[in-house]
mmCIF file of N, CA and C in Angstrom:
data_model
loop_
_atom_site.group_PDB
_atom_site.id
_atom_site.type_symbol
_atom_site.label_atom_id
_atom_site.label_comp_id
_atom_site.label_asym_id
_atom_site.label_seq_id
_atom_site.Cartn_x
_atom_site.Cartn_y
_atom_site.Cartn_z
ATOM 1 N N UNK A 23 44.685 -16.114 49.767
ATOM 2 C CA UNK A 23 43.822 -17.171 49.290
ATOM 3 C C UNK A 23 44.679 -18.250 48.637
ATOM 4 N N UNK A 24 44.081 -19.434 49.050
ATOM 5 C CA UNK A 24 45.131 -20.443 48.505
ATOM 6 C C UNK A 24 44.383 -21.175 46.573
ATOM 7 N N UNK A 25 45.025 -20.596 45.843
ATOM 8 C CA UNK A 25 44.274 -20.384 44.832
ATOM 9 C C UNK A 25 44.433 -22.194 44.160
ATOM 10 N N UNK A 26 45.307 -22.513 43.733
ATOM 11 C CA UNK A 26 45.795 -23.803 43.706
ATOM 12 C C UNK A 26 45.001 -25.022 44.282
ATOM 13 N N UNK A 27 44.695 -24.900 45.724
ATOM 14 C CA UNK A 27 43.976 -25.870 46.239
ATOM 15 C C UNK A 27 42.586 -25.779 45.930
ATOM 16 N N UNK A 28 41.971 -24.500 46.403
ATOM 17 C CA UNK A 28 40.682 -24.201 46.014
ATOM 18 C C UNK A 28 40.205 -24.297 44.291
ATOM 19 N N UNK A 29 41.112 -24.100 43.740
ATOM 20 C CA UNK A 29 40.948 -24.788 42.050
ATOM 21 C C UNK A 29 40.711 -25.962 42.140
ATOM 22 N N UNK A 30 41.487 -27.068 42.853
ATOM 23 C CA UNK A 30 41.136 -28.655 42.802
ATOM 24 C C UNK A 30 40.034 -28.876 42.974
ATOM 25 N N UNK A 31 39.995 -28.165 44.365
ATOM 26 C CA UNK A 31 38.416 -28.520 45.282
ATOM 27 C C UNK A 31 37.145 -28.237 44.260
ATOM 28 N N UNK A 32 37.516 -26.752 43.747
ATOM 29 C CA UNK A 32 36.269 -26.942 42.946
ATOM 30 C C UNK A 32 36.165 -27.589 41.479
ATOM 31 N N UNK A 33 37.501 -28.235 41.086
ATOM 32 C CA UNK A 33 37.079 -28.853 40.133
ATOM 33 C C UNK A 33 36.695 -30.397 40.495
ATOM 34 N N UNK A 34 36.974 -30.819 41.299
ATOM 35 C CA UNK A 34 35.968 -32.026 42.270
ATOM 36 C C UNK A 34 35.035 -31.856 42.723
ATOM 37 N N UNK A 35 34.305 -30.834 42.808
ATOM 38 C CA UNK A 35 32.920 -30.876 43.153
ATOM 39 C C UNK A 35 32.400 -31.389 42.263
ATOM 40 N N UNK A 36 31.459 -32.141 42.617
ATOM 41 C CA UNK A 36 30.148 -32.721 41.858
ATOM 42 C C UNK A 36 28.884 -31.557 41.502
ATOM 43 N N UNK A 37 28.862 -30.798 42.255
ATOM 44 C CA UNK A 37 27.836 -29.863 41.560
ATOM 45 C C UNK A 37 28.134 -29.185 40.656
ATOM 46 N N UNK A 38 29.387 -28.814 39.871
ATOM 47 C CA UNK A 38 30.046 -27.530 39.346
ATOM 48 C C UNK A 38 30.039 -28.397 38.294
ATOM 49 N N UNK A 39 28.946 -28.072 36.792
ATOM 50 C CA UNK A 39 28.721 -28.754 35.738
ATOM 51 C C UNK A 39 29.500 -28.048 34.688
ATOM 52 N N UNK A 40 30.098 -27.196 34.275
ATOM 53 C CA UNK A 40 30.778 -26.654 33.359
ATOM 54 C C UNK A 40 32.394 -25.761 34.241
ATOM 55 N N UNK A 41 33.006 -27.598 34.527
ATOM 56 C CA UNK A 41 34.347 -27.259 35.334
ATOM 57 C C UNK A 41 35.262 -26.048 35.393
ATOM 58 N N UNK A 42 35.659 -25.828 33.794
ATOM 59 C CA UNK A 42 36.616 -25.123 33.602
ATOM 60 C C UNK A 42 36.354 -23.453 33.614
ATOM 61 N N UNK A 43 35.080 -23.162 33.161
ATOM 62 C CA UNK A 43 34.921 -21.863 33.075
ATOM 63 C C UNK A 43 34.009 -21.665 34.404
ATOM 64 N N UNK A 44 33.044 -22.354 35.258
ATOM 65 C CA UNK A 44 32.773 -21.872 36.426
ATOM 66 C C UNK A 44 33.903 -21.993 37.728
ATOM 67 N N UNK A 45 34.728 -22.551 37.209
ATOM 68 C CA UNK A 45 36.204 -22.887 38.261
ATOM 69 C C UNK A 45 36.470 -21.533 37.928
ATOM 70 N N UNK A 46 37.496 -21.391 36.749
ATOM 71 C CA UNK A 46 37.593 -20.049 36.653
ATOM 72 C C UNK A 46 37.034 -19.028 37.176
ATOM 73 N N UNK A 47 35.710 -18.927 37.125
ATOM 74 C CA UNK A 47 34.917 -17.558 37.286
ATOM 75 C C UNK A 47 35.283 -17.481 38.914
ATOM 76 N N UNK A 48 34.523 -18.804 39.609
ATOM 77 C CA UNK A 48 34.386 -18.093 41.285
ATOM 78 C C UNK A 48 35.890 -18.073 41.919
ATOM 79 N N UNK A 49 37.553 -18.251 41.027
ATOM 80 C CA UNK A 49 38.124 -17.856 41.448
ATOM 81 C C UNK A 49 38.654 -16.600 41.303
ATOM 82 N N UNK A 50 38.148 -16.345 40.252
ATOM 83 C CA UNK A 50 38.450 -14.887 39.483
ATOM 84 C C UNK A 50 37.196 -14.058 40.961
ATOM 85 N N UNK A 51 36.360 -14.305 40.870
ATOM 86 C CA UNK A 51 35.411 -13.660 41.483
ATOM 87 C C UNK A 51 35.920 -13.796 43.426
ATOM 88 N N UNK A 52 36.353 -14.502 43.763
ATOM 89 C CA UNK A 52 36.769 -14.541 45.059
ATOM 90 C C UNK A 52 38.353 -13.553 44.995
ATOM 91 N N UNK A 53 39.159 -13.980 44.157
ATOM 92 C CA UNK A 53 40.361 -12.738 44.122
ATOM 93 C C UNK A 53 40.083 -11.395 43.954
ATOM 94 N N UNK A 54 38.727 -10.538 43.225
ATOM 95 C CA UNK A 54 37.995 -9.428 42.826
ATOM 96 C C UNK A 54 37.755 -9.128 44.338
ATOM 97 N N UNK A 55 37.002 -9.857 45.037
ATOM 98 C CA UNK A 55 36.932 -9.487 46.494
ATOM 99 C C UNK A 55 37.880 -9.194 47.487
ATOM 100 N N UNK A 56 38.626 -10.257 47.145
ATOM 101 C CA UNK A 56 40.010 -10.044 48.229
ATOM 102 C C UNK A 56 40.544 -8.386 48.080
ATOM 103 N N UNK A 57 40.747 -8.563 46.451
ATOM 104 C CA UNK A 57 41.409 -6.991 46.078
ATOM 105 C C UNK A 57 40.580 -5.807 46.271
ATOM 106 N N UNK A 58 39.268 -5.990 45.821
ATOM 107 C CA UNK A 58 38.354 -4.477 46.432
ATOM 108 C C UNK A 58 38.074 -4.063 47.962
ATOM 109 N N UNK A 59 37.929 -5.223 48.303
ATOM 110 C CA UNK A 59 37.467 -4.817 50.099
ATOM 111 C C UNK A 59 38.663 -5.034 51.168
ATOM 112 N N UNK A 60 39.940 -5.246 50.019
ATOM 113 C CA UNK A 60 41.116 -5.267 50.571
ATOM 114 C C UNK A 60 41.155 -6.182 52.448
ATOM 115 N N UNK A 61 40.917 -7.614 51.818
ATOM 116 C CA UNK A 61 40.481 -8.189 52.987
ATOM 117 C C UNK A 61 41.053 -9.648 52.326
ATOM 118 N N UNK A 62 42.175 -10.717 53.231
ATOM 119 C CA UNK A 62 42.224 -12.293 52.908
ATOM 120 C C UNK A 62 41.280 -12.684 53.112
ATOM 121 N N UNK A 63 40.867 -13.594 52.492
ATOM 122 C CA UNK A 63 39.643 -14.642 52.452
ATOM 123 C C UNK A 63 40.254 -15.664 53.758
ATOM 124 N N UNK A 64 40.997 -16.397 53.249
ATOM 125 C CA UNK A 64 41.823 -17.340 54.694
ATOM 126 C C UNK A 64 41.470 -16.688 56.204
ATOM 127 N N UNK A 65 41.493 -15.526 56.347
ATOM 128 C CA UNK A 65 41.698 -14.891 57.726
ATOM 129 C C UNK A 65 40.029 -14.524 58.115
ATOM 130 N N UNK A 66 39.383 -14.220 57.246
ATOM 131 C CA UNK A 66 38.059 -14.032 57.094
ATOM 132 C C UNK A 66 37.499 -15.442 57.926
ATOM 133 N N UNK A 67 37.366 -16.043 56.646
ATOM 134 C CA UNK A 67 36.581 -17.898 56.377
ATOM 135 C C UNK A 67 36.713 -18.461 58.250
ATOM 136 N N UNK A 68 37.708 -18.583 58.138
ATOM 137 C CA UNK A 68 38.107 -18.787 59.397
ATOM 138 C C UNK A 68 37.282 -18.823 60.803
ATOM 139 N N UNK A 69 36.429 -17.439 60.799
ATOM 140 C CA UNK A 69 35.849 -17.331 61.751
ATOM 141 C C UNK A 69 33.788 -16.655 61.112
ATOM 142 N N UNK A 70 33.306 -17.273 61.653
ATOM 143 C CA UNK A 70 31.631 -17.172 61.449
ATOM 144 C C UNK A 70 31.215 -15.800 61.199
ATOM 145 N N UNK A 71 31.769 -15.364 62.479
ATOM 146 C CA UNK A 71 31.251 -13.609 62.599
ATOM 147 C C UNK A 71 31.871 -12.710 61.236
ATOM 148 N N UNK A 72 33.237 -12.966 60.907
ATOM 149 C CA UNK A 72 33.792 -12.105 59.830
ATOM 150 C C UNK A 72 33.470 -12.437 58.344
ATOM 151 N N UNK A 73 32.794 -13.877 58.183
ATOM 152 C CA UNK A 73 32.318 -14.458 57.290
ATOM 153 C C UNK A 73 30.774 -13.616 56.892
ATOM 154 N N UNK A 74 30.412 -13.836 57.973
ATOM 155 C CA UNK A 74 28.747 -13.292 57.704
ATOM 156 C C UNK A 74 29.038 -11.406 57.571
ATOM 157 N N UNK A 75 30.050 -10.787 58.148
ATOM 158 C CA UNK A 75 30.150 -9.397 58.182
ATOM 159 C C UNK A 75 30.424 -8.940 56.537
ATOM 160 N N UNK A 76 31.551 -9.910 56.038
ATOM 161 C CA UNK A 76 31.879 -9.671 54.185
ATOM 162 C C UNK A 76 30.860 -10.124 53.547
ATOM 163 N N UNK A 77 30.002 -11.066 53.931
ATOM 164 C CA UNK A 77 28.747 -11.428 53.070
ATOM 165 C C UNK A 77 27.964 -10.408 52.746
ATOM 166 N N UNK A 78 27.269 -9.829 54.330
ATOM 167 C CA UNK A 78 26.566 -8.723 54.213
ATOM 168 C C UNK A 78 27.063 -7.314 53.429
ATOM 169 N N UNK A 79 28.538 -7.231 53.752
ATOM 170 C CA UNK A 79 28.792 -6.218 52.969
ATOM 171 C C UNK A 79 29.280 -6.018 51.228
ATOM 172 N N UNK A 80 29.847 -7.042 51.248
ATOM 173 C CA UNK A 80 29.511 -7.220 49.691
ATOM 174 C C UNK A 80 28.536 -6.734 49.035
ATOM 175 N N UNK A 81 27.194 -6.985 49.156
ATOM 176 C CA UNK A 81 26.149 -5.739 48.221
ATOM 177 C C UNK A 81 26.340 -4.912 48.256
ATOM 178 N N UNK A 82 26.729 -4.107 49.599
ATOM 179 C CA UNK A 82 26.990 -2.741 49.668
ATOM 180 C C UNK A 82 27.900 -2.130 48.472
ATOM 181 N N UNK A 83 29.053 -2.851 49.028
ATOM 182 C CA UNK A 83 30.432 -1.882 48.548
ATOM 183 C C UNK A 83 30.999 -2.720 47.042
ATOM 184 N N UNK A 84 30.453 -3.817 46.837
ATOM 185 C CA UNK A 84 30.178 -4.083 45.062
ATOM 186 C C UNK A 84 29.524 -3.812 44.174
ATOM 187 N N UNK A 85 28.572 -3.619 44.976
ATOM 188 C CA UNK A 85 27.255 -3.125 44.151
ATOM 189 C C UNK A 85 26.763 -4.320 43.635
ATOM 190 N N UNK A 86 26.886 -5.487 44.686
ATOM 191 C CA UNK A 86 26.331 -6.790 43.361
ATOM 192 C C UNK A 86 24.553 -6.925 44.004
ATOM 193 N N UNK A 87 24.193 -7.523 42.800
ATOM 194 C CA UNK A 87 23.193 -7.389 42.283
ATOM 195 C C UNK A 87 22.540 -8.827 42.241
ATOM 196 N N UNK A 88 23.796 -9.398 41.506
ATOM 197 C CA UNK A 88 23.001 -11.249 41.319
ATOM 198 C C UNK A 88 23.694 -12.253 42.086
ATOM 199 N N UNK A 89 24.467 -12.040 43.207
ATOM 200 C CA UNK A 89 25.209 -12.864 44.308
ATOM 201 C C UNK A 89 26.341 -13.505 43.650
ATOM 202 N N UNK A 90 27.464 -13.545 43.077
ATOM 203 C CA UNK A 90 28.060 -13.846 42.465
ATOM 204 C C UNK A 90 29.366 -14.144 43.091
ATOM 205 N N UNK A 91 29.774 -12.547 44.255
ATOM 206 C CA UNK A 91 30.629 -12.409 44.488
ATOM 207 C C UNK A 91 30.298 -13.122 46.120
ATOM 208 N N UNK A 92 29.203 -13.342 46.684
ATOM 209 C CA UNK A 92 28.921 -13.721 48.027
ATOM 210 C C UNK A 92 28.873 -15.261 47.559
ATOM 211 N N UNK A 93 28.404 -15.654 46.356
ATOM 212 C CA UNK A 93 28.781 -17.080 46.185
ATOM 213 C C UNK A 93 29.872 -17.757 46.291
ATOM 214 N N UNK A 94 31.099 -16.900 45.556
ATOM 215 C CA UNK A 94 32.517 -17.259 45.770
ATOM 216 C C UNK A 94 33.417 -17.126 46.984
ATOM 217 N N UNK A 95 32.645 -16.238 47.957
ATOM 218 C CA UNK A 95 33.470 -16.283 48.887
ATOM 219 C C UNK A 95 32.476 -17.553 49.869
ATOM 220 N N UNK A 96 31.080 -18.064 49.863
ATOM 221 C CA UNK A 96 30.845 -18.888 50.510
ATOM 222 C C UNK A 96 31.828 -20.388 50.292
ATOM 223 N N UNK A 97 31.781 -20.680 48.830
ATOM 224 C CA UNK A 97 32.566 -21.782 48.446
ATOM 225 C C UNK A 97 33.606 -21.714 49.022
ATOM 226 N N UNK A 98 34.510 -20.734 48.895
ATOM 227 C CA UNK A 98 35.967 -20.857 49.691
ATOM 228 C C UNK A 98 35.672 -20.790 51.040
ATOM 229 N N UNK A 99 34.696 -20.656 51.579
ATOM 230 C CA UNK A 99 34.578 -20.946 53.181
ATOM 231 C C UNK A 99 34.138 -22.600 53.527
ATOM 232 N N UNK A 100 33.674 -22.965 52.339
ATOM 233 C CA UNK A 100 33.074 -24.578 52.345
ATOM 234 C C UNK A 100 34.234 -24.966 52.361
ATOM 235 N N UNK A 101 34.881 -24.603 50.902
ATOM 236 C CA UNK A 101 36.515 -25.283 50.884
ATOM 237 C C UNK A 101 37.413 -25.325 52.070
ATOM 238 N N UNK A 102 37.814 -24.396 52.831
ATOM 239 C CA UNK A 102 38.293 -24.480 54.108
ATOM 240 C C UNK A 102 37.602 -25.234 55.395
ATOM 241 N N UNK A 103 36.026 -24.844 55.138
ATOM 242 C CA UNK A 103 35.494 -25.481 56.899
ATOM 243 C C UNK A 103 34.973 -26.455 56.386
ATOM 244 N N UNK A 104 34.673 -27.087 55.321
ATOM 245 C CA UNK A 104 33.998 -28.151 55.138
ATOM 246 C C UNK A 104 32.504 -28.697 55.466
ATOM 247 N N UNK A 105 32.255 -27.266 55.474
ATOM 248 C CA UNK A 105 30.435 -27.085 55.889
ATOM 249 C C UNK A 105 30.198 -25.643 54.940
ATOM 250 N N UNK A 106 28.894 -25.738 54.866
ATOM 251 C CA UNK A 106 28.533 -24.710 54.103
ATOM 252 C C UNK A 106 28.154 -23.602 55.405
ATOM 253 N N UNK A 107 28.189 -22.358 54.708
ATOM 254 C CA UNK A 107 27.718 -21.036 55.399
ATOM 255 C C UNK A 107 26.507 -21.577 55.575
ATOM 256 N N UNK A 108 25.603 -20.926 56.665
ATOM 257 C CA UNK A 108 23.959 -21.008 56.686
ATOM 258 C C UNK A 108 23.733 -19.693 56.067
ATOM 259 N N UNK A 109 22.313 -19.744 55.315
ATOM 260 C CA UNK A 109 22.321 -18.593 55.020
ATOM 261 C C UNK A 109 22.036 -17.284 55.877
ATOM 262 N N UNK A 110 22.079 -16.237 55.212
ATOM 263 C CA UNK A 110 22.257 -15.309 56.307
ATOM 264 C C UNK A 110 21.316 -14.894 57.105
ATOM 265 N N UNK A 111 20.069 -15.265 56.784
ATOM 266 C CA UNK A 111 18.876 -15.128 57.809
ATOM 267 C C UNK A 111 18.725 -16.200 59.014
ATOM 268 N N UNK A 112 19.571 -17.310 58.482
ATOM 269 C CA UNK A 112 19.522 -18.674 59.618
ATOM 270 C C UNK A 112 21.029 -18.229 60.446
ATOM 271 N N UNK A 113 21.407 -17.217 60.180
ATOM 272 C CA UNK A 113 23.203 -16.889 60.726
ATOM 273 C C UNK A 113 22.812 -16.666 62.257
ATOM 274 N N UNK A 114 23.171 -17.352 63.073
ATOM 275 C CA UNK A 114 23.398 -16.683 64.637
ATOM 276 C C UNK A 114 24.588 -16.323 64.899
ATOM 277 N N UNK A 115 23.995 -14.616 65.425
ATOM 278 C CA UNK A 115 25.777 -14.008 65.658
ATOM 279 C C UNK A 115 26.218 -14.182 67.494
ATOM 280 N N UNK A 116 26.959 -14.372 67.388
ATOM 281 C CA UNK A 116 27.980 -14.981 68.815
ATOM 282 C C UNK A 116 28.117 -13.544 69.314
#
């Protein structure tokens, strides 16, 4: 994960109202992923199908509860493709 860039990006977003500590969090929270499901985000993001496969599994094998950790890895997929994920009920799989 390119941690550096994706810090900029999200501290230039216009939606992200409390910069420093929600910057922080969804990078803290996107590296938590990388390291538990032992998976790059970069190699993931990349492609639709492997994007929507870590989304879905994230509840599983985090146990999350309030989307936190599927939020941070969508952003770093915005940050790279420059489109947002659809959500996962609008997802068509290839």
């Amino acid at each position: 994960m390119d941690e550096v860039s994706f810090k900029e990006f999200l501290e230039n977003s216009s939606n992200i109202s409390s910069k420093e500590k929600a910057v922080r969090s969804r990078i803290s929270k996107a590296l938590k992923v990388e390291r538990d499901l032992n998976v790059n985000l970069d190699s993931i993001v990349c492609d639709d199908n492997k994007t929507y496969e870590l989304l879905t599994l994230i509840p599983k094998r985090m146990n999350e509860q309030n989307g936190v950790y599927q939020n941070a890895v969508r952003k770093y997929y915005e940050f790279r493709n420059h489109k947002k994920f659809p959500k996962l009920n609008d997802f068509k799989r290839y």
